[in-house]
Coordinates of C-alpha atoms in Angstrom, one line a residue:
X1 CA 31.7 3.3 13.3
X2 CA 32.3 0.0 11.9
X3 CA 31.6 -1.8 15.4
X4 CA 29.4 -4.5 15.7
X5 CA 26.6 -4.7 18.1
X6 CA 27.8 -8.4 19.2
X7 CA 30.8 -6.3 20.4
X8 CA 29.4 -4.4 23.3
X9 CA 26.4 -6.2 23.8
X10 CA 24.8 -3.6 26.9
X11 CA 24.5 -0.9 24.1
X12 CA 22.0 -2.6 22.1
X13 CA 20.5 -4.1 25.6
X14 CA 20.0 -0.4 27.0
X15 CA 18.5 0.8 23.3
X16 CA 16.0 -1.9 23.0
X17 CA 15.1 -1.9 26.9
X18 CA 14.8 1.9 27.3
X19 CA 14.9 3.8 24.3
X20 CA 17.6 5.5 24.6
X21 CA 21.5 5.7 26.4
X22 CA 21.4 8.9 28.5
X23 CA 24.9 9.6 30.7
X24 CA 26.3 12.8 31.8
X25 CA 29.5 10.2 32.5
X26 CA 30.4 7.1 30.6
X27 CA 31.9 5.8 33.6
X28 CA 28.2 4.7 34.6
X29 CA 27.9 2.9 32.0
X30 CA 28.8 -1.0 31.6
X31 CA 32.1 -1.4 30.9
X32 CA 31.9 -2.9 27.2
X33 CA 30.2 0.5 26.3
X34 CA 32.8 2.5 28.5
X35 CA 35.6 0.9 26.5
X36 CA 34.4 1.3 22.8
X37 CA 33.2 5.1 24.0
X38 CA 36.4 5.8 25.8
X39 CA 38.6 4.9 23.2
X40 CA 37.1 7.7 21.3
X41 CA 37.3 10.4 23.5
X42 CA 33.6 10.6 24.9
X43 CA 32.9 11.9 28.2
X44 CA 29.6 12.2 27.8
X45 CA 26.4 10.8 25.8
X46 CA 22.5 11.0 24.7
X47 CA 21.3 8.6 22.2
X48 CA 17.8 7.5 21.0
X49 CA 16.6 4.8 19.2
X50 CA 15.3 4.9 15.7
X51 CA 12.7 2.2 14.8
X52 CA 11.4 1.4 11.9
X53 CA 8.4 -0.1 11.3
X54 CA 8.0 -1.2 14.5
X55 CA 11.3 -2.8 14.5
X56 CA 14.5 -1.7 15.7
X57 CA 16.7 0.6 13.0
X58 CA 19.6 2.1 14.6
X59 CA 20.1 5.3 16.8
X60 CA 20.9 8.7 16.7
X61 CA 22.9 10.8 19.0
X62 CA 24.9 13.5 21.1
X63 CA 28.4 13.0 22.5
X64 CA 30.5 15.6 24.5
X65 CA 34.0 14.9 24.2
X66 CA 35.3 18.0 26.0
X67 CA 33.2 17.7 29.8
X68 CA 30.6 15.8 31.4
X69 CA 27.8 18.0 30.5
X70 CA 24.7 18.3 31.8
X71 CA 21.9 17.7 28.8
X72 CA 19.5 20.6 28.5
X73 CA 16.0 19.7 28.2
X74 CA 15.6 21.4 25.5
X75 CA 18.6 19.4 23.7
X76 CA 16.9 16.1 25.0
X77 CA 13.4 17.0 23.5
X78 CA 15.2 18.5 20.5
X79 CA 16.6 15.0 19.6
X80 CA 13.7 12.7 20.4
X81 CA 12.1 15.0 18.3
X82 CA 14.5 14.3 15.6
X83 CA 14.9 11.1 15.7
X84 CA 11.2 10.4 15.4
X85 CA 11.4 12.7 12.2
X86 CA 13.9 10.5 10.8
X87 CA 12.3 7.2 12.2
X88 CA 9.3 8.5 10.2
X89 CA 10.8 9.0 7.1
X90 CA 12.4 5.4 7.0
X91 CA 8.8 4.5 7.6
X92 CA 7.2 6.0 4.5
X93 CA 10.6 5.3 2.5
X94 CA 9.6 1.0 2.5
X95 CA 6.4 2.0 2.6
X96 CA 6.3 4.0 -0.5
X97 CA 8.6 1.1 -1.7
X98 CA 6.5 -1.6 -1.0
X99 CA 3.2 0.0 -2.9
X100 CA 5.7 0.8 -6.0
X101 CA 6.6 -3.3 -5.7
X102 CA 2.9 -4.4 -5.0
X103 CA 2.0 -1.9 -7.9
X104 CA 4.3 -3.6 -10.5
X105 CA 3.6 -6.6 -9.4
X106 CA 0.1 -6.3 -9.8
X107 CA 0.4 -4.7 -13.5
X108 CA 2.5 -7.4 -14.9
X109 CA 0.6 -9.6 -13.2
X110 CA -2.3 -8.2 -15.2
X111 CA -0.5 -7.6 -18.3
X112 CA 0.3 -10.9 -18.8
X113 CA -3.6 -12.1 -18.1
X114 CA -4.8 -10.1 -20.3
X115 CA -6.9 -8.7 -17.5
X116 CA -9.0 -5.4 -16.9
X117 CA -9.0 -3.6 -13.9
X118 CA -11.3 -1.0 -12.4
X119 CA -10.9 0.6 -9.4
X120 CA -14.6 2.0 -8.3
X121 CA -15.2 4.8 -5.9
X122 CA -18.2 4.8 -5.1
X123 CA -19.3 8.0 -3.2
X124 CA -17.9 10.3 -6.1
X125 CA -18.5 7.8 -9.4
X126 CA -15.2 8.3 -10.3
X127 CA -13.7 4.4 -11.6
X128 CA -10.1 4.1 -12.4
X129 CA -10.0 1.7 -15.7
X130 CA -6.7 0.2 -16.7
X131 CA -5.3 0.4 -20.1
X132 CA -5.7 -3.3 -21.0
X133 CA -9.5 -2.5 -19.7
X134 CA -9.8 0.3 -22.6
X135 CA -8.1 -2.0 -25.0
X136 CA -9.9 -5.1 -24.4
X137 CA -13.1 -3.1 -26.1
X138 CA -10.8 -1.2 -28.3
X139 CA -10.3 2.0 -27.3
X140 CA -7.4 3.8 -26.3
X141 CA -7.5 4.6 -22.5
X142 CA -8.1 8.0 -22.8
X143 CA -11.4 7.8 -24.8
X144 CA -12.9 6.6 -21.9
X145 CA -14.1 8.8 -19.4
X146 CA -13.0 8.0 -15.6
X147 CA -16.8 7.4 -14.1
X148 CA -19.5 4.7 -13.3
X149 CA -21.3 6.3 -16.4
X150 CA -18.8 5.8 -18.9
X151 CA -19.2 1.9 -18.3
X152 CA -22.7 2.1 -17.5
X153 CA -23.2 3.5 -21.3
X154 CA -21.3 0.3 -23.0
X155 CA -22.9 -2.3 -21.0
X156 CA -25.9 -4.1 -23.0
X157 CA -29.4 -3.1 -21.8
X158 CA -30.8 -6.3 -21.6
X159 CA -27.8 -7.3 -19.0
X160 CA -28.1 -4.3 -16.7
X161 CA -30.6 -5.8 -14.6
X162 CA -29.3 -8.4 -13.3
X163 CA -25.7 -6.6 -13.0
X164 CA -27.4 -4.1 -10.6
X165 CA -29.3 -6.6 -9.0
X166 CA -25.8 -8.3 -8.0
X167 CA -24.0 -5.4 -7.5
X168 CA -26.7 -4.6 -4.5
X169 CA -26.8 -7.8 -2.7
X170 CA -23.2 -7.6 -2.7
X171 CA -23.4 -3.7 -1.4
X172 CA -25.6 -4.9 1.2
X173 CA -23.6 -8.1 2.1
X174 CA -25.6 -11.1 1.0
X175 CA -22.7 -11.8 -1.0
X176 CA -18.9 -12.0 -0.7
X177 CA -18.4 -10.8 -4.0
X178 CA -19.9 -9.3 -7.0
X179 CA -19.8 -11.4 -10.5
X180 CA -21.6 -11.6 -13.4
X181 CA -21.3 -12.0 -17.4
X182 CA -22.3 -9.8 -19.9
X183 CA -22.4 -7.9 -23.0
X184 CA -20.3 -4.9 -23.2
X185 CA -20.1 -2.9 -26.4
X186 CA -16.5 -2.4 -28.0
X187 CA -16.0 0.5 -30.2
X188 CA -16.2 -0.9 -33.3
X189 CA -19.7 -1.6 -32.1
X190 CA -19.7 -5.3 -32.2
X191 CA -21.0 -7.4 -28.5
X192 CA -18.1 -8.7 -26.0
X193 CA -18.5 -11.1 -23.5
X194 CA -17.0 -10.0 -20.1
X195 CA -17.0 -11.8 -17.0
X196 CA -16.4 -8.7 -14.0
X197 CA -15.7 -9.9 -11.4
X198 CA -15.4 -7.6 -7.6
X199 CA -15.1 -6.7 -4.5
X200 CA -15.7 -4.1 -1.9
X201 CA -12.6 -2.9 -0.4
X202 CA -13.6 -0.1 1.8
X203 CA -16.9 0.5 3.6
X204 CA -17.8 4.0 5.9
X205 CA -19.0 3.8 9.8
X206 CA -22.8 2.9 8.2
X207 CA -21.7 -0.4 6.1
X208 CA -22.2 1.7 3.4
X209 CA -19.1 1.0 0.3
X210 CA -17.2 3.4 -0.4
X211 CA -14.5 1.5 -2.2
X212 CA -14.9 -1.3 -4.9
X213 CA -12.4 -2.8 -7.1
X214 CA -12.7 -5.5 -9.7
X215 CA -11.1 -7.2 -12.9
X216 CA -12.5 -7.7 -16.4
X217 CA -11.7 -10.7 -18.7
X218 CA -12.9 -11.2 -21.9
X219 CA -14.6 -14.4 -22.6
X220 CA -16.4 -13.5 -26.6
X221 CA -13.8 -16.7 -27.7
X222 CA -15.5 -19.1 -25.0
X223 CA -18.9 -17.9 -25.7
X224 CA -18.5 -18.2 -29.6
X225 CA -16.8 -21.9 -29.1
X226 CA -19.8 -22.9 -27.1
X227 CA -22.1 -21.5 -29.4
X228 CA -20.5 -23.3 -32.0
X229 CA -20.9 -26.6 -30.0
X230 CA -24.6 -25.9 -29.3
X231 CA -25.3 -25.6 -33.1

């Protein structure tokens, strides 16, 4: 405890190198690990590595300070096996982390544009839409049903066909991503502009998507201006 690696250098050498420190006698060991060890009574020792991410963590070990003993196999696979149990749980700890960060990030990052976001899967037609996507059009998020439908319904019938027609080359990869404007109806009934913009994310062993995700942004103020200036 409280011992820095630069101390006894071997240990972090034989950890890194093999994976573990396995000795029935510390006296085999270099001396700079034989001192610290000593000094605290060890005779004998079985440590593993914990890695983390791919990265070296720490360790986790045995130590026998009454004899020299002879590990039992089953003692040696019983740590390896914990230590990749807690190697694993570091692992989904940053991970799970990580998502929670990227996840906040993204919202305020949204937030703050005034952006929509829908999150598409498109196997089931089940679509994930934001609460600034509900709001842009007015409604609260959970008068809008989560599916393909529910969007398909608001969107102006004169602007379908060219959305689907987009929407398939990018499907079928003549295009990097999917875009268009058009008219989407808000709930007090009046036209919006929207300019979606996507991407699929996800595709199954026959090229076929099975994940699409996307961002809305309302552009009725820019359309109104330019109508303005065409007048």
């Amino acid at each position: 405890e409280d011992i820095p690696y630069q101390m006894i250098p071997s240990w972090k050498e034989m950890l890194l190198k093999n994976g573990f420190v396995f000795s029935r006698d510390i006296n085999e060991l270099p001396h700079d690990a034989f001192e610290v060890l000593n000094a605290h009574g060890i005779k004998s020792i079985l440590i593993y590595s914990l890695y983390v991410e791919n990265e070296f963590f720490g360790f986790i070990g045995f130590d026998d300070c009454i004899s020299q003993k002879t590990w039992a196999d089953e003692e040696i696979d019983l740590l390896k096996t914990v230590s990749n149990i807690i190697s694993n749980a570091f692992d989904r700890s940053l991970v799970i982390k990580k998502l929670e960060s990227s996840e906040m990030r993204l919202k305020l990052a949204m937030d703050s544009a005034k952006e929509g976001l829908w999150d598409w899967n498109n196997q089931t037609g089940y679509v994930y839409f934001n609460d600034n996507w509900c709001r842009m059009l007015d409604f609260e998020p959970e008068e809008i049903e989560p599916n393909v439908s529910s969007w398909a319904k608001l969107v102006h019938p004169d602007d379908m066909p060219f959305i689907e027609e987009a929407l398939n080359k990018h499907f079928n990869g003549e295009t990097e991503f999917y875009e268009t404007i058009h008219r989407i109806k808000a709930k007090n009934g009046n036209w919006k502009w929207i300019l979606d913009h996507g991407m699929v994310t996800q595709r199954d062993d026959k090229n076929q998507p099975i994940r699409t995700i996307g961002t809305h942004i309302d552009l009725t103020k820019l359309k109104e201006i330019e109508q303005q200036l065409q007048e």
